[in-house]
């Protein structure tokens, strides 16, 4: 068997020399165990009893494979004293400049340790860190929910405000679309228009006030004589509004009825002065307004000290534009007229008195 092993090794050596045409690559490649120094250092590290056994085994192996060592020594010029039986031979059958292991022309790739660190992060966290992370996630979730609720409330309030603006625009007669942008635009335009109207109204009021002060109350002075004439007229006269409210009552009217102007502000008292039948008094007022003509009639009216028969005259008064403004009431008791008529009959003939009447 040893002889067969030596023949195979000689065959490999001859084949390499024949293919390469020169000395074998094997003789040019120093072996890992080529020196006895490595073997001795290796055995020196062992304990004493192991060293003896190893030394015995090495001695036996070297004596057993002496022919093969002699073969290698005669073929190459390099002496090999190590044990090559337990390692496979690596031979290069190609050109001598092609080595079995190719040289690395580029630097090696850098292997990052980030991935391993990321994988190991979970093992670095203890139980308290996991609890803190859970609390943080729960806090973020609650914060998002609170923000969503606040946003919903804000949008609900905004929609209510826009709905109120839409209703206000409809009441003002401003037509607009139902979308929010149209409502906001029309609201801004309407507010701007109202602001301009307010500025114009203030300017007119200031101008009217300046005119009043510049005239020095001349208009009031102009009306003063007529106020005096109305107050001291011998004809009992009262001015009332269209809804039967007393405006002015002269001195003669107050004396005939026996009521002050404040007392006549009571609507029932005023109507009773026109006629004891309040329903008839209302009808007479409405007829005078509707006909727009002077209405004359004889009434039984109630005054402060009883009832008297009087002649009532109702006349509708108009403003400068021709619109009905108020009513004039003239009330003359018939007893006074009869007394005056009797006094005249004594002084003159009946025919003359009749012609006067």
Short mmCIF file of C-alpha atoms in Angstrom, two decimals:
data_model
loop_
_atom_site.label_atom_id
_atom_site.label_comp_id
_atom_site.label_asym_id
_atom_site.label_seq_id
_atom_site.Cartn_x
_atom_site.Cartn_y
_atom_site.Cartn_z
CA UNK A 1 0.00 0.00 0.00
CA UNK A 2 2.83 2.34 0.78
CA UNK A 3 4.39 1.51 -2.53
CA UNK A 4 1.10 2.29 -4.36
CA UNK A 5 0.85 5.65 -2.59
CA UNK A 6 4.36 6.52 -3.68
CA UNK A 7 3.59 5.60 -7.28
CA UNK A 8 0.51 7.89 -7.37
CA UNK A 9 2.52 10.74 -5.96
CA UNK A 10 5.27 10.18 -8.56
CA UNK A 11 2.64 10.10 -11.31
CA UNK A 12 1.22 13.49 -10.20
CA UNK A 13 4.68 14.94 -10.10
CA UNK A 14 5.63 13.69 -13.56
CA UNK A 15 2.35 14.91 -15.04
CA UNK A 16 2.94 18.38 -13.69
CA UNK A 17 6.44 18.48 -15.11
CA UNK A 18 5.32 17.26 -18.48
CA UNK A 19 2.49 19.78 -18.85
CA UNK A 20 4.39 22.76 -17.67
CA UNK A 21 7.62 22.00 -19.56
CA UNK A 22 9.69 23.12 -16.55
CA UNK A 23 10.17 22.52 -12.91
CA UNK A 24 7.10 21.58 -10.92
CA UNK A 25 5.04 24.24 -9.16
CA UNK A 26 5.01 22.03 -6.18
CA UNK A 27 8.71 22.58 -5.61
CA UNK A 28 8.23 26.33 -5.93
CA UNK A 29 5.41 26.44 -3.30
CA UNK A 30 6.63 26.13 0.31
CA UNK A 31 4.46 23.85 2.41
CA UNK A 32 2.62 24.90 5.52
CA UNK A 33 4.50 22.16 7.42
CA UNK A 34 7.81 22.41 5.52
CA UNK A 35 10.00 23.05 8.56
CA UNK A 36 10.47 21.05 11.67
CA UNK A 37 10.38 24.29 13.66
CA UNK A 38 6.60 24.47 13.42
CA UNK A 39 6.28 20.87 14.48
CA UNK A 40 8.53 21.31 17.43
CA UNK A 41 6.75 24.47 18.58
CA UNK A 42 3.44 22.72 18.24
CA UNK A 43 4.59 19.83 20.38
CA UNK A 44 6.18 22.10 22.92
CA UNK A 45 2.79 23.54 23.82
CA UNK A 46 1.47 20.17 24.92
CA UNK A 47 1.79 18.70 28.38
CA UNK A 48 4.87 16.48 29.14
CA UNK A 49 3.10 13.15 28.70
CA UNK A 50 1.55 14.33 25.43
CA UNK A 51 4.87 15.61 24.23
CA UNK A 52 6.47 12.20 24.64
CA UNK A 53 3.66 10.51 22.81
CA UNK A 54 3.72 13.10 20.07
CA UNK A 55 7.48 12.79 19.77
CA UNK A 56 7.18 9.04 19.47
CA UNK A 57 4.50 9.34 16.84
CA UNK A 58 6.52 11.88 14.88
CA UNK A 59 9.57 9.70 15.01
CA UNK A 60 7.56 6.74 13.81
CA UNK A 61 6.00 8.70 11.01
CA UNK A 62 9.28 10.06 9.73
CA UNK A 63 10.86 6.64 9.72
CA UNK A 64 7.84 5.13 8.04
CA UNK A 65 7.78 7.67 5.16
CA UNK A 66 11.51 7.99 4.63
CA UNK A 67 11.44 6.91 0.96
CA UNK A 68 8.88 9.58 0.05
CA UNK A 69 10.97 12.28 1.69
CA UNK A 70 13.93 11.14 -0.26
CA UNK A 71 11.92 11.28 -3.46
CA UNK A 72 10.87 14.88 -2.81
CA UNK A 73 14.35 15.86 -1.88
CA UNK A 74 15.90 14.55 -5.05
CA UNK A 75 13.26 16.04 -7.38
CA UNK A 76 13.22 19.67 -6.28
CA UNK A 77 16.23 21.07 -4.51
CA UNK A 78 14.07 22.10 -1.48
CA UNK A 79 14.00 19.84 1.54
CA UNK A 80 10.58 19.22 3.20
CA UNK A 81 10.62 17.77 6.70
CA UNK A 82 6.85 18.14 7.54
CA UNK A 83 4.04 15.58 7.36
CA UNK A 84 2.04 15.97 4.08
CA UNK A 85 0.03 12.74 4.23
CA UNK A 86 -2.99 14.22 6.01
CA UNK A 87 -3.42 17.26 3.67
CA UNK A 88 -4.57 17.23 0.02
CA UNK A 89 -2.14 18.49 -2.59
CA UNK A 90 -3.15 21.62 -4.53
CA UNK A 91 -1.61 21.55 -8.01
CA UNK A 92 -1.86 24.17 -10.75
CA UNK A 93 -2.13 22.69 -14.25
CA UNK A 94 -2.33 26.06 -15.99
CA UNK A 95 0.34 28.55 -16.93
CA UNK A 96 2.76 29.41 -14.14
CA UNK A 97 1.61 33.03 -13.92
CA UNK A 98 -1.98 31.89 -13.11
CA UNK A 99 -2.21 31.13 -9.43
CA UNK A 100 -4.95 28.96 -7.98
CA UNK A 101 -6.27 31.83 -5.82
CA UNK A 102 -6.79 35.03 -7.77
CA UNK A 103 -5.37 38.18 -6.30
CA UNK A 104 -7.93 40.78 -5.06
CA UNK A 105 -7.61 43.91 -7.15
CA UNK A 106 -10.39 45.78 -5.25
CA UNK A 107 -10.76 46.47 -1.54
CA UNK A 108 -13.05 44.23 0.43
CA UNK A 109 -16.62 45.35 0.98
CA UNK A 110 -17.31 46.94 4.33
CA UNK A 111 -19.84 44.97 6.34
CA UNK A 112 -22.01 47.33 8.35
CA UNK A 113 -22.98 46.40 11.85
CA UNK A 114 -26.12 48.54 11.85
CA UNK A 115 -28.38 45.63 11.03
CA UNK A 116 -27.06 43.55 13.87
CA UNK A 117 -27.44 46.50 16.18
CA UNK A 118 -31.03 47.03 15.07
CA UNK A 119 -31.75 43.34 15.55
CA UNK A 120 -30.23 43.49 18.99
CA UNK A 121 -32.08 46.61 20.13
CA UNK A 122 -35.07 44.63 21.31
CA UNK A 123 -32.85 42.60 23.59
CA UNK A 124 -31.34 45.80 25.02
CA UNK A 125 -34.73 47.19 26.08
CA UNK A 126 -35.95 46.02 29.41
CA UNK A 127 -39.52 45.82 30.68
CA UNK A 128 -39.67 49.44 31.83
CA UNK A 129 -38.70 50.71 28.37
CA UNK A 130 -41.51 48.68 26.78
CA UNK A 131 -43.99 50.15 29.24
CA UNK A 132 -42.75 53.66 28.46
CA UNK A 133 -43.16 53.01 24.73
CA UNK A 134 -46.72 51.76 25.26
CA UNK A 135 -47.56 54.80 27.35
CA UNK A 136 -46.11 57.09 24.70
CA UNK A 137 -48.14 55.40 21.95
CA UNK A 138 -51.31 55.61 24.03
CA UNK A 139 -50.64 59.28 24.74
CA UNK A 140 -50.15 60.01 21.04
CA UNK A 141 -53.40 58.18 20.23
CA UNK A 142 -55.34 60.17 22.83
CA UNK A 143 -53.78 63.40 21.58
CA UNK A 144 -54.90 62.63 18.02
CA UNK A 145 -58.41 61.81 19.23
CA UNK A 146 -58.62 65.08 21.17
CA UNK A 147 -57.45 67.05 18.14
CA UNK A 148 -60.07 65.31 15.98
CA UNK A 149 -62.82 66.15 18.48
CA UNK A 150 -61.73 69.80 18.63
CA UNK A 151 -61.68 69.97 14.84
CA UNK A 152 -65.20 68.49 14.65
CA UNK A 153 -66.51 71.04 17.16
CA UNK A 154 -64.84 73.89 15.27
CA UNK A 155 -66.34 72.78 11.96
CA UNK A 156 -69.80 72.38 13.56
CA UNK A 157 -69.64 75.92 14.99
CA UNK A 158 -68.42 77.27 11.64
CA UNK A 159 -71.31 75.62 9.80
CA UNK A 160 -73.81 77.08 12.29
CA UNK A 161 -72.35 80.57 11.81
CA UNK A 162 -72.51 80.26 8.03
CA UNK A 163 -76.13 79.05 8.27
CA UNK A 164 -76.97 82.12 10.41
CA UNK A 165 -75.32 84.41 7.85
CA UNK A 166 -77.30 82.76 5.05
CA UNK A 167 -80.57 83.35 6.92
CA UNK A 168 -79.64 87.00 7.62
CA UNK A 169 -78.86 87.54 3.93
CA UNK A 170 -82.19 86.00 2.94
CA UNK A 171 -84.04 88.27 5.37
CA UNK A 172 -82.24 91.30 3.90
CA UNK A 173 -83.24 90.27 0.38
CA UNK A 174 -79.73 89.32 -0.72
CA UNK A 175 -79.77 86.23 -2.94
CA UNK A 176 -76.71 84.00 -2.96
CA UNK A 177 -75.73 80.40 -3.57
CA UNK A 178 -75.72 77.82 -0.81
CA UNK A 179 -71.97 77.16 -0.86
CA UNK A 180 -69.85 78.62 1.91
CA UNK A 181 -67.66 80.80 -0.28
CA UNK A 182 -70.66 82.53 -1.88
CA UNK A 183 -72.25 83.16 1.52
CA UNK A 184 -69.05 84.67 2.92
CA UNK A 185 -68.49 86.84 -0.16
CA UNK A 186 -72.06 88.20 -0.13
CA UNK A 187 -71.85 88.84 3.62
CA UNK A 188 -68.67 90.86 3.21
CA UNK A 189 -70.23 92.85 0.34
CA UNK A 190 -73.43 93.52 2.31
CA UNK A 191 -71.49 94.68 5.38
CA UNK A 192 -69.44 97.03 3.19
CA UNK A 193 -72.64 98.46 1.70
CA UNK A 194 -74.17 99.01 5.15
CA UNK A 195 -70.99 100.72 6.30
CA UNK A 196 -71.18 103.12 3.36
CA UNK A 197 -74.86 103.84 4.06
CA UNK A 198 -74.04 104.57 7.69
CA UNK A 199 -71.33 107.02 6.68
CA UNK A 200 -73.74 108.82 4.34
CA UNK A 201 -76.45 108.98 7.04
CA UNK A 202 -73.99 110.46 9.53
CA UNK A 203 -72.94 113.08 7.00
CA UNK A 204 -76.58 114.03 6.36
CA UNK A 205 -77.30 114.27 10.09
CA UNK A 206 -74.26 116.48 10.65
CA UNK A 207 -75.30 118.69 7.74
CA UNK A 208 -78.85 119.04 9.08
CA UNK A 209 -77.53 119.92 12.53
CA UNK A 210 -75.26 122.59 11.06
CA UNK A 211 -78.17 124.04 9.09
CA UNK A 212 -80.32 124.13 12.23
CA UNK A 213 -77.69 126.04 14.17
CA UNK A 214 -77.02 128.40 11.27
CA UNK A 215 -80.71 129.28 10.96
CA UNK A 216 -80.87 129.95 14.69
CA UNK A 217 -84.20 128.17 15.08
CA UNK A 218 -85.88 130.43 12.57
CA UNK A 219 -88.40 127.80 11.60
CA UNK A 220 -89.57 127.44 15.20
CA UNK A 221 -89.82 131.18 15.42
CA UNK A 222 -91.92 131.17 12.26
CA UNK A 223 -94.35 128.64 13.72
CA UNK A 224 -94.59 130.43 17.04
CA UNK A 225 -97.39 132.84 16.00
CA UNK A 226 -99.52 130.00 14.63
CA UNK A 227 -99.01 128.01 17.80
CA UNK A 228 -100.31 130.99 19.73
CA UNK A 229 -103.26 131.49 17.39
CA UNK A 230 -104.23 127.81 17.75
CA UNK A 231 -103.92 127.87 21.52
CA UNK A 232 -106.11 130.98 22.04
CA UNK A 233 -108.71 130.38 19.32
CA UNK A 234 -112.35 130.64 20.45
CA UNK A 235 -113.23 127.46 18.53
CA UNK A 236 -112.77 124.23 20.59
CA UNK A 237 -110.26 122.32 18.42
CA UNK A 238 -108.32 119.08 18.89
CA UNK A 239 -105.66 117.47 16.61
CA UNK A 240 -105.37 113.69 16.77
CA UNK A 241 -103.35 111.11 14.85
CA UNK A 242 -104.68 108.51 12.42
CA UNK A 243 -104.69 105.86 15.17
CA UNK A 244 -106.77 108.11 17.50
CA UNK A 245 -104.03 109.54 19.73
CA UNK A 246 -104.26 113.16 20.89
CA UNK A 247 -101.55 115.48 19.55
CA UNK A 248 -102.75 118.91 20.60
CA UNK A 249 -105.91 120.29 22.26
CA UNK A 250 -106.37 124.08 22.53
CA UNK A 251 -107.63 125.96 25.53
CA UNK A 252 -111.26 126.22 24.30
CA UNK A 253 -111.54 122.44 23.76
CA UNK A 254 -110.17 121.73 27.24
CA UNK A 255 -112.68 124.14 28.79
CA UNK A 256 -115.67 122.66 26.91
CA UNK A 257 -114.87 119.05 27.81
CA UNK A 258 -113.43 119.75 31.25
CA UNK A 259 -110.40 117.45 30.58
CA UNK A 260 -106.73 118.34 30.53
CA UNK A 261 -104.49 117.39 27.61
CA UNK A 262 -102.94 114.56 29.64
CA UNK A 263 -106.38 113.15 30.45
CA UNK A 264 -107.33 113.26 26.79
CA UNK A 265 -104.36 110.98 25.99
CA UNK A 266 -106.56 108.14 27.22
CA UNK A 267 -108.20 106.80 24.05
CA UNK A 268 -111.51 105.93 25.75
CA UNK A 269 -111.80 109.43 27.22
CA UNK A 270 -111.03 111.00 23.85
CA UNK A 271 -113.65 108.92 22.02
CA UNK A 272 -116.29 109.66 24.68
CA UNK A 273 -115.72 113.39 24.11
CA UNK A 274 -116.54 112.85 20.43
CA UNK A 275 -119.64 110.75 21.19
CA UNK A 276 -121.08 109.05 24.25
CA UNK A 277 -121.45 106.00 22.01
CA UNK A 278 -117.80 104.97 21.61
CA UNK A 279 -118.63 102.59 18.76
CA UNK A 280 -120.24 105.40 16.81
CA UNK A 281 -117.25 107.64 17.52
CA UNK A 282 -114.89 105.05 15.97
CA UNK A 283 -117.14 104.76 12.92
CA UNK A 284 -117.19 108.52 12.41
CA UNK A 285 -113.38 108.70 12.53
CA UNK A 286 -112.96 105.86 9.98
CA UNK A 287 -115.54 107.42 7.65
CA UNK A 288 -113.71 110.75 7.72
CA UNK A 289 -110.41 109.03 6.85
CA UNK A 290 -111.88 106.91 4.06
CA UNK A 291 -113.90 109.70 2.42
CA UNK A 292 -111.13 112.31 2.78
CA UNK A 293 -113.85 114.89 3.16
CA UNK A 294 -115.04 116.99 6.08
CA UNK A 295 -117.70 115.13 8.07
CA UNK A 296 -120.28 117.12 10.09
CA UNK A 297 -122.90 115.72 12.49
CA UNK A 298 -124.70 116.30 15.78
CA UNK A 299 -123.67 114.05 18.65
CA UNK A 300 -124.50 113.43 22.28
CA UNK A 301 -121.07 113.57 23.87
CA UNK A 302 -119.89 112.82 27.40
CA UNK A 303 -117.88 115.49 29.17
CA UNK A 304 -116.40 115.70 32.65
CA UNK A 305 -119.62 117.09 34.27
CA UNK A 306 -122.23 115.19 32.24
CA UNK A 307 -123.56 114.92 28.72
CA UNK A 308 -124.30 117.64 26.19
CA UNK A 309 -125.47 117.87 22.63
CA UNK A 310 -122.78 119.22 20.34
CA UNK A 311 -121.95 119.77 16.72
CA UNK A 312 -118.98 117.64 15.62
CA UNK A 313 -116.79 118.35 12.62
CA UNK A 314 -113.99 115.97 11.47
CA UNK A 315 -111.50 117.06 8.78
CA UNK A 316 -108.58 115.01 7.35
CA UNK A 317 -105.26 116.92 7.14
CA UNK A 318 -102.47 116.07 4.66
CA UNK A 319 -98.68 116.45 4.64
CA UNK A 320 -96.79 118.35 1.87
CA UNK A 321 -96.59 115.14 -0.21
CA UNK A 322 -100.40 114.74 -0.11
CA UNK A 323 -100.48 111.80 2.32
CA UNK A 324 -103.02 111.73 5.20
CA UNK A 325 -101.29 112.86 8.38
CA UNK A 326 -103.82 113.70 11.11
CA UNK A 327 -107.45 114.67 11.92
CA UNK A 328 -108.89 117.97 13.11
CA UNK A 329 -111.87 117.73 15.51
CA UNK A 330 -114.06 120.77 16.14
CA UNK A 331 -116.62 120.37 18.92
CA UNK A 332 -119.25 123.13 19.51
CA UNK A 333 -122.02 122.59 22.14
CA UNK A 334 -125.52 123.27 20.74
CA UNK A 335 -126.75 124.89 24.00
CA UNK A 336 -124.41 127.82 23.45
CA UNK A 337 -125.61 128.21 19.87
CA UNK A 338 -129.23 128.18 21.03
CA UNK A 339 -128.59 130.83 23.67
CA UNK A 340 -126.87 133.04 21.12
CA UNK A 341 -129.80 132.54 18.73
CA UNK A 342 -132.33 133.57 21.42
CA UNK A 343 -130.35 136.70 22.25
CA UNK A 344 -130.30 137.73 18.63
CA UNK A 345 -134.08 137.30 18.29
CA UNK A 346 -134.68 139.92 20.94
CA UNK A 347 -132.56 142.51 19.18
CA UNK A 348 -133.58 142.10 15.55
CA UNK A 349 -136.46 140.74 13.55
CA UNK A 350 -136.83 137.00 12.99
CA UNK A 351 -136.25 137.29 9.25
CA UNK A 352 -132.97 139.09 9.73
CA UNK A 353 -131.83 136.47 12.25
CA UNK A 354 -132.82 133.72 9.84
CA UNK A 355 -130.80 135.37 7.09
CA UNK A 356 -127.77 135.57 9.41
CA UNK A 357 -127.99 131.90 10.23
#
